[in-house]
């Protein structure tokens, strides 16, 4: 996904299409594994999605998730919640949402932007979580390119771990801030180092940090629905909602 030094060569070879589909990085293996079958099904669905035209009055939101092995419960929950996110944005002009994920040794992909919950759910349903290290830097680099290409201004990240250089992530967040992209960082769990970095990423970009418990689906549902409303209608949309998720997000945003 990201054009970092270790992945540029592979991406230049295989490219990126005009609907946001990102080519796999790394060398192909002769035998198909179950994860490769998942990828094939995911890409088949991606190719079936008609590209959206920008500038149709809808907000745009990138929904990025850690899909490594420990994340399956949160991934399944996110598959359910995304429908509520579209519904929350409907009253404020609607929403186009893109799913971004990483898992395994070197897999990091993004879908096209879609404007309906069933299509996004079908795309997400093709992916099962798989063990691996975090690839947050690649996600941030993709968001930067997306901001230049499609005018993206808001992105959600949901995860529970950090296995990368924090300073490099902060530098990448600075580049997003220059492009006007706000990061909404959602942390599952209570790891202090993860919290410190996630908070800093949100602060640098003028976004917000929130902690959640995947066992409390209603909490995450309310928070993500509030972010979707914000992506569609800005701060006035949050103030108009007035529910617990909107109030929590307004508090996290402060005066921004």
GROMACS .gro file of N, CA, C and O in nm, residues 38-128:
model
  364
   38UNK      N    1  -0.860  -1.587   0.019
   38UNK     CA    2  -0.932  -1.470   0.070
   38UNK      C    3  -0.904  -1.348  -0.016
   38UNK      O    4  -0.994  -1.272  -0.051
   39UNK      N    5  -0.777  -1.329  -0.049
   39UNK     CA    6  -0.737  -1.213  -0.130
   39UNK      C    7  -0.805  -1.218  -0.266
   39UNK      O    8  -0.856  -1.118  -0.316
   40UNK      N    9  -0.807  -1.335  -0.327
   40UNK     CA   10  -0.869  -1.349  -0.459
   40UNK      C   11  -1.017  -1.313  -0.453
   40UNK      O   12  -1.069  -1.244  -0.542
   41UNK      N   13  -1.086  -1.359  -0.349
   41UNK     CA   14  -1.228  -1.326  -0.337
   41UNK      C   15  -1.248  -1.177  -0.311
   41UNK      O   16  -1.340  -1.114  -0.364
   42UNK      N   17  -1.161  -1.119  -0.226
   42UNK     CA   18  -1.168  -0.977  -0.197
   42UNK      C   19  -1.151  -0.895  -0.326
   42UNK      O   20  -1.228  -0.804  -0.355
   43UNK      N   21  -1.049  -0.930  -0.405
   43UNK     CA   22  -1.023  -0.855  -0.527
   43UNK      C   23  -1.133  -0.875  -0.630
   43UNK      O   24  -1.164  -0.783  -0.707
   44UNK      N   25  -1.194  -0.993  -0.631
   44UNK     CA   26  -1.306  -1.016  -0.723
   44UNK      C   27  -1.422  -0.922  -0.688
   44UNK      O   28  -1.486  -0.864  -0.777
   45UNK      N   29  -1.449  -0.907  -0.560
   45UNK     CA   30  -1.554  -0.815  -0.518
   45UNK      C   31  -1.515  -0.670  -0.547
   45UNK      O   32  -1.599  -0.588  -0.586
   46UNK      N   33  -1.389  -0.636  -0.525
   46UNK     CA   34  -1.341  -0.500  -0.553
   46UNK      C   35  -1.364  -0.465  -0.699
   46UNK      O   36  -1.410  -0.356  -0.733
   47UNK      N   37  -1.331  -0.558  -0.789
   47UNK     CA   38  -1.346  -0.531  -0.931
   47UNK      C   39  -1.493  -0.515  -0.971
   47UNK      O   40  -1.524  -0.452  -1.072
   48UNK      N   41  -1.583  -0.572  -0.890
   48UNK     CA   42  -1.725  -0.563  -0.921
   48UNK      C   43  -1.787  -0.431  -0.874
   48UNK      O   44  -1.901  -0.400  -0.910
   49UNK      N   45  -1.713  -0.355  -0.794
   49UNK     CA   46  -1.766  -0.229  -0.741
   49UNK      C   47  -1.749  -0.118  -0.844
   49UNK      O   48  -1.638  -0.092  -0.889
   50UNK      N   49  -1.859  -0.054  -0.881
   50UNK     CA   50  -1.851   0.057  -0.977
   50UNK      C   51  -1.782   0.175  -0.910
   50UNK      O   52  -1.816   0.210  -0.796
   51UNK      N   53  -1.687   0.239  -0.977
   51UNK     CA   54  -1.618   0.354  -0.916
   51UNK      C   55  -1.714   0.471  -0.895
   51UNK      O   56  -1.802   0.496  -0.976
   52UNK      N   57  -1.696   0.540  -0.781
   52UNK     CA   58  -1.778   0.656  -0.751
   52UNK      C   59  -1.713   0.782  -0.805
   52UNK      O   60  -1.592   0.794  -0.804
   53UNK      N   61  -1.794   0.875  -0.847
   53UNK     CA   62  -1.742   1.006  -0.886
   53UNK      C   63  -1.731   1.093  -0.763
   53UNK      O   64  -1.823   1.097  -0.679
   54UNK      N   65  -1.620   1.163  -0.748
   54UNK     CA   66  -1.603   1.254  -0.636
   54UNK      C   67  -1.691   1.377  -0.656
   54UNK      O   68  -1.735   1.407  -0.765
   55UNK      N   69  -1.715   1.447  -0.546
   55UNK     CA   70  -1.787   1.573  -0.555
   55UNK      C   71  -1.936   1.559  -0.569
   55UNK      O   72  -2.001   1.644  -0.630
   56UNK      N   73  -1.996   1.454  -0.514
   56UNK     CA   74  -2.141   1.438  -0.522
   56UNK      C   75  -2.209   1.475  -0.391
   56UNK      O   76  -2.321   1.435  -0.364
   57UNK      N   77  -2.143   1.554  -0.308
   57UNK     CA   78  -2.205   1.603  -0.186
   57UNK      C   79  -2.192   1.512  -0.066
   57UNK      O   80  -2.243   1.543   0.041
   58UNK      N   81  -2.123   1.400  -0.080
   58UNK     CA   82  -2.106   1.308   0.032
   58UNK      C   83  -1.969   1.328   0.096
   58UNK      O   84  -1.872   1.365   0.031
   59UNK      N   85  -1.964   1.301   0.228
   59UNK     CA   86  -1.836   1.302   0.296
   59UNK      C   87  -1.758   1.177   0.261
   59UNK      O   88  -1.814   1.078   0.213
   60UNK      N   89  -1.627   1.181   0.285
   60UNK     CA   90  -1.542   1.064   0.260
   60UNK      C   91  -1.469   1.026   0.387
   60UNK      O   92  -1.417   1.112   0.459
   61UNK      N   93  -1.465   0.895   0.414
   61UNK     CA   94  -1.401   0.845   0.534
   61UNK      C   95  -1.326   0.717   0.502
   61UNK      O   96  -1.381   0.626   0.441
   62UNK      N   97  -1.200   0.711   0.541
   62UNK     CA   98  -1.123   0.586   0.532
   62UNK      C   99  -1.137   0.515   0.667
   62UNK      O  100  -1.116   0.574   0.772
   63UNK      N  101  -1.172   0.387   0.662
   63UNK     CA  102  -1.195   0.306   0.781
   63UNK      C  103  -1.085   0.201   0.785
   63UNK      O  104  -1.091   0.101   0.715
   64UNK      N  105  -0.981   0.227   0.862
   64UNK     CA  106  -0.863   0.141   0.864
   64UNK      C  107  -0.862   0.054   0.989
   64UNK      O  108  -0.887   0.103   1.100
   65UNK      N  109  -0.832  -0.074   0.969
   65UNK     CA  110  -0.834  -0.169   1.080
   65UNK      C  111  -0.712  -0.260   1.079
   65UNK      O  112  -0.666  -0.302   0.973
   66UNK      N  113  -0.664  -0.290   1.197
   66UNK     CA  114  -0.564  -0.393   1.219
   66UNK      C  115  -0.637  -0.527   1.207
   66UNK      O  116  -0.731  -0.555   1.280
   67UNK      N  117  -0.596  -0.610   1.110
   67UNK     CA  118  -0.661  -0.740   1.088
   67UNK      C  119  -0.563  -0.853   1.119
   67UNK      O  120  -0.567  -0.959   1.056
   68UNK      N  121  -0.475  -0.831   1.216
   68UNK     CA  122  -0.389  -0.939   1.260
   68UNK      C  123  -0.469  -1.032   1.352
   68UNK      O  124  -0.583  -1.004   1.387
   69UNK      N  125  -0.408  -1.143   1.392
   69UNK     CA  126  -0.482  -1.254   1.450
   69UNK      C  127  -0.568  -1.217   1.571
   69UNK      O  128  -0.679  -1.266   1.588
   70UNK      N  129  -0.518  -1.129   1.657
   70UNK     CA  130  -0.591  -1.096   1.780
   70UNK      C  131  -0.715  -1.011   1.754
   70UNK      O  132  -0.794  -0.987   1.845
   71UNK      N  133  -0.734  -0.967   1.633
   71UNK     CA  134  -0.835  -0.866   1.604
   71UNK      C  135  -0.968  -0.922   1.554
   71UNK      O  136  -1.058  -0.845   1.522
   72UNK      N  137  -0.983  -1.054   1.543
   72UNK     CA  138  -1.104  -1.109   1.482
   72UNK      C  139  -1.233  -1.062   1.549
   72UNK      O  140  -1.329  -1.026   1.480
   73UNK      N  141  -1.242  -1.061   1.683
   73UNK     CA  142  -1.368  -1.012   1.743
   73UNK      C  143  -1.400  -0.868   1.704
   73UNK      O  144  -1.515  -0.836   1.672
   74UNK      N  145  -1.298  -0.780   1.706
   74UNK     CA  146  -1.322  -0.641   1.670
   74UNK      C  147  -1.355  -0.627   1.521
   74UNK      O  148  -1.435  -0.542   1.482
   75UNK      N  149  -1.290  -0.709   1.437
   75UNK     CA  150  -1.320  -0.705   1.294
   75UNK      C  151  -1.465  -0.745   1.269
   75UNK      O  152  -1.537  -0.678   1.193
   76UNK      N  153  -1.510  -0.851   1.332
   76UNK     CA  154  -1.649  -0.896   1.316
   76UNK      C  155  -1.746  -0.788   1.363
   76UNK      O  156  -1.849  -0.764   1.299
   77UNK      N  157  -1.711  -0.722   1.474
   77UNK     CA  158  -1.795  -0.614   1.524
   77UNK      C  159  -1.799  -0.498   1.425
   77UNK      O  160  -1.904  -0.440   1.399
   78UNK      N  161  -1.684  -0.464   1.367
   78UNK     CA  162  -1.679  -0.355   1.270
   78UNK      C  163  -1.764  -0.385   1.147
   78UNK      O  164  -1.823  -0.294   1.089
   79UNK      N  165  -1.769  -0.512   1.107
   79UNK     CA  166  -1.854  -0.550   0.993
   79UNK      C  167  -2.000  -0.515   1.020
   79UNK      O  168  -2.074  -0.475   0.929
   80UNK      N  169  -2.041  -0.531   1.146
   80UNK     CA  170  -2.179  -0.498   1.183
   80UNK      C  171  -2.200  -0.347   1.195
   80UNK      O  172  -2.301  -0.293   1.149
   81UNK      N  173  -2.103  -0.278   1.254
   81UNK     CA  174  -2.118  -0.136   1.286
   81UNK      C  175  -2.120  -0.048   1.162
   81UNK      O  176  -2.184   0.058   1.161
   82UNK      N  177  -2.049  -0.087   1.055
   82UNK     CA  178  -2.038   0.003   0.941
   82UNK      C  179  -2.174   0.042   0.883
   82UNK      O  180  -2.189   0.153   0.830
   83UNK      N  181  -2.275  -0.043   0.896
   83UNK     CA  182  -2.408  -0.006   0.849
   83UNK      C  183  -2.463   0.112   0.928
   83UNK      O  184  -2.526   0.204   0.872
   84UNK      N  185  -2.438   0.112   1.059
   84UNK     CA  186  -2.481   0.225   1.142
   84UNK      C  187  -2.406   0.352   1.107
   84UNK      O  188  -2.460   0.463   1.118
   85UNK      N  189  -2.280   0.338   1.064
   85UNK     CA  190  -2.201   0.454   1.024
   85UNK      C  191  -2.262   0.521   0.901
   85UNK      O  192  -2.275   0.643   0.894
   86UNK      N  193  -2.302   0.441   0.802
   86UNK     CA  194  -2.368   0.497   0.685
   86UNK      C  195  -2.499   0.565   0.724
   86UNK      O  196  -2.532   0.673   0.674
   87UNK      N  197  -2.574   0.501   0.815
   87UNK     CA  198  -2.702   0.558   0.857
   87UNK      C  199  -2.681   0.691   0.929
   87UNK      O  200  -2.758   0.787   0.910
   88UNK      N  201  -2.577   0.697   1.013
   88UNK     CA  202  -2.550   0.820   1.089
   88UNK      C  203  -2.514   0.935   0.996
   88UNK      O  204  -2.544   1.052   1.024
   89UNK      N  205  -2.450   0.904   0.885
   89UNK     CA  206  -2.407   1.008   0.790
   89UNK      C  207  -2.518   1.050   0.695
   89UNK      O  208  -2.510   1.158   0.634
   90UNK      N  209  -2.622   0.968   0.683
   90UNK     CA  210  -2.725   0.993   0.581
   90UNK      C  211  -2.792   1.129   0.600
   90UNK      O  212  -2.825   1.198   0.503
   91UNK      N  213  -2.814   1.168   0.725
   91UNK     CA  214  -2.883   1.295   0.752
   91UNK      C  215  -2.796   1.416   0.723
   91UNK      O  216  -2.845   1.529   0.727
   92UNK      N  217  -2.669   1.394   0.694
   92UNK     CA  218  -2.576   1.505   0.675
   92UNK      C  219  -2.513   1.502   0.534
   92UNK      O  220  -2.402   1.549   0.515
   93UNK      N  221  -2.584   1.444   0.440
   93UNK     CA  222  -2.537   1.443   0.302
   93UNK      C  223  -2.483   1.311   0.254
   93UNK      O  224  -2.451   1.294   0.137
   94UNK      N  225  -2.473   1.212   0.345
   94UNK     CA  226  -2.426   1.080   0.305
   94UNK      C  227  -2.276   1.063   0.316
   94UNK      O  228  -2.202   1.158   0.347
   95UNK      N  229  -2.230   0.941   0.291
   95UNK     CA  230  -2.091   0.906   0.315
   95UNK      C  231  -2.041   0.808   0.211
   95UNK      O  232  -2.113   0.719   0.167
   96UNK      N  233  -1.917   0.829   0.169
   96UNK     CA  234  -1.844   0.729   0.092
   96UNK      C  235  -1.734   0.676   0.183
   96UNK      O  236  -1.658   0.754   0.240
   97UNK      N  237  -1.725   0.544   0.196
   97UNK     CA  238  -1.630   0.486   0.289
   97UNK      C  239  -1.541   0.384   0.218
   97UNK      O  240  -1.585   0.309   0.133
   98UNK      N  241  -1.415   0.385   0.258
   98UNK     CA  242  -1.315   0.294   0.205
   98UNK      C  243  -1.261   0.210   0.320
   98UNK      O  244  -1.231   0.262   0.426
   99UNK      N  245  -1.252   0.078   0.301
   99UNK     CA  246  -1.192  -0.008   0.402
   99UNK      C  247  -1.043  -0.024   0.372
   99UNK      O  248  -1.004  -0.047   0.258
  100UNK      N  249  -0.960  -0.008   0.474
  100UNK     CA  250  -0.816  -0.028   0.464
  100UNK      C  251  -0.778  -0.128   0.573
  100UNK      O  252  -0.823  -0.114   0.687
  101UNK      N  253  -0.698  -0.227   0.539
  101UNK     CA  254  -0.660  -0.325   0.641
  101UNK      C  255  -0.520  -0.377   0.616
  101UNK      O  256  -0.467  -0.369   0.505
  102UNK      N  257  -0.460  -0.431   0.721
  102UNK     CA  258  -0.335  -0.505   0.707
  102UNK      C  259  -0.343  -0.631   0.792
  102UNK      O  260  -0.415  -0.638   0.891
  103UNK      N  261  -0.269  -0.731   0.749
  103UNK     CA  262  -0.263  -0.859   0.822
  103UNK      C  263  -0.145  -0.938   0.767
  103UNK      O  264  -0.084  -0.902   0.665
  104UNK      N  265  -0.114  -1.049   0.832
  104UNK     CA  266  -0.010  -1.138   0.782
  104UNK      C  267   0.128  -1.074   0.780
  104UNK      O  268   0.155  -0.974   0.847
  105UNK      N  269   0.214  -1.129   0.698
  105UNK     CA  270   0.352  -1.083   0.692
  105UNK      C  271   0.369  -0.953   0.616
  105UNK      O  272   0.445  -0.865   0.655
  106UNK      N  273   0.296  -0.936   0.505
  106UNK     CA  274   0.321  -0.820   0.421
  106UNK      C  275   0.199  -0.783   0.337
  106UNK      O  276   0.211  -0.741   0.223
  107UNK      N  277   0.080  -0.801   0.394
  107UNK     CA  278  -0.042  -0.771   0.319
  107UNK      C  279  -0.107  -0.644   0.374
  107UNK      O  280  -0.134  -0.634   0.493
  108UNK      N  281  -0.132  -0.550   0.287
  108UNK     CA  282  -0.194  -0.423   0.325
  108UNK      C  283  -0.274  -0.375   0.204
  108UNK      O  284  -0.216  -0.351   0.098
  109UNK      N  285  -0.405  -0.362   0.218
  109UNK     CA  286  -0.490  -0.334   0.103
  109UNK      C  287  -0.596  -0.230   0.136
  109UNK      O  288  -0.629  -0.208   0.251
  110UNK      N  289  -0.651  -0.172   0.031
  110UNK     CA  290  -0.763  -0.078   0.045
  110UNK      C  291  -0.867  -0.107  -0.062
  110UNK      O  292  -0.833  -0.145  -0.173
  111UNK      N  293  -0.991  -0.089  -0.026
  111UNK     CA  294  -1.101  -0.105  -0.121
  111UNK      C  295  -1.125   0.026  -0.194
  111UNK      O  296  -1.071   0.131  -0.156
  112UNK      N  297  -1.210   0.025  -0.297
  112UNK     CA  298  -1.259   0.152  -0.351
  112UNK      C  299  -1.347   0.220  -0.246
  112UNK      O  300  -1.387   0.158  -0.147
  113UNK      N  301  -1.380   0.346  -0.267
  113UNK     CA  302  -1.482   0.410  -0.185
  113UNK      C  303  -1.617   0.357  -0.230
  113UNK      O  304  -1.645   0.346  -0.350
  114UNK      N  305  -1.701   0.324  -0.132
  114UNK     CA  306  -1.836   0.277  -0.162
  114UNK      C  307  -1.935   0.359  -0.081
  114UNK      O  308  -1.900   0.418   0.021
  115UNK      N  309  -2.060   0.364  -0.128
  115UNK     CA  310  -2.159   0.450  -0.066
  115UNK      C  311  -2.276   0.373  -0.007
  115UNK      O  312  -2.380   0.431   0.021
  116UNK      N  313  -2.262   0.243   0.014
  116UNK     CA  314  -2.370   0.165   0.074
  116UNK      C  315  -2.314   0.055   0.161
  116UNK      O  316  -2.207  -0.001   0.136
  117UNK      N  317  -2.386   0.025   0.268
  117UNK     CA  318  -2.340  -0.072   0.368
  117UNK      C  319  -2.328  -0.215   0.315
  117UNK      O  320  -2.232  -0.284   0.346
  118UNK      N  321  -2.425  -0.265   0.237
  118UNK     CA  322  -2.412  -0.404   0.190
  118UNK      C  323  -2.285  -0.430   0.110
  118UNK      O  324  -2.223  -0.535   0.124
  119UNK      N  325  -2.247  -0.334   0.024
  119UNK     CA  326  -2.126  -0.354  -0.056
  119UNK      C  327  -2.003  -0.359   0.034
  119UNK      O  328  -1.916  -0.446   0.019
  120UNK      N  329  -1.993  -0.266   0.130
  120UNK     CA  330  -1.877  -0.265   0.218
  120UNK      C  331  -1.874  -0.391   0.305
  120UNK      O  332  -1.767  -0.449   0.328
  121UNK      N  333  -1.989  -0.434   0.351
  121UNK     CA  334  -1.993  -0.556   0.433
  121UNK      C  335  -1.946  -0.677   0.352
  121UNK      O  336  -1.876  -0.763   0.404
  122UNK      N  337  -1.985  -0.683   0.225
  122UNK     CA  338  -1.941  -0.795   0.141
  122UNK      C  339  -1.790  -0.794   0.126
  122UNK      O  340  -1.725  -0.898   0.134
  123UNK      N  341  -1.733  -0.675   0.106
  123UNK     CA  342  -1.587  -0.665   0.095
  123UNK      C  343  -1.519  -0.708   0.225
  123UNK      O  344  -1.422  -0.784   0.223
  124UNK      N  345  -1.569  -0.660   0.337
  124UNK     CA  346  -1.509  -0.695   0.467
  124UNK      C  347  -1.527  -0.843   0.500
  124UNK      O  348  -1.441  -0.904   0.562
  125UNK      N  349  -1.640  -0.898   0.455
  125UNK     CA  350  -1.667  -1.038   0.485
  125UNK      C  351  -1.572  -1.135   0.418
  125UNK      O  352  -1.567  -1.253   0.454
  126UNK      N  353  -1.499  -1.088   0.317
  126UNK     CA  354  -1.403  -1.174   0.248
  126UNK      C  355  -1.273  -1.192   0.327
  126UNK      O  356  -1.191  -1.276   0.290
  127UNK      N  357  -1.252  -1.113   0.430
  127UNK     CA  358  -1.124  -1.112   0.499
  127UNK      C  359  -1.134  -1.173   0.638
  127UNK      O  360  -1.221  -1.137   0.717
  128UNK      N  361  -1.047  -1.268   0.667
  128UNK     CA  362  -1.032  -1.323   0.801
  128UNK      C  363  -0.899  -1.274   0.857
  128UNK      O  364  -0.801  -1.258   0.784
   0.00000   0.00000   0.00000
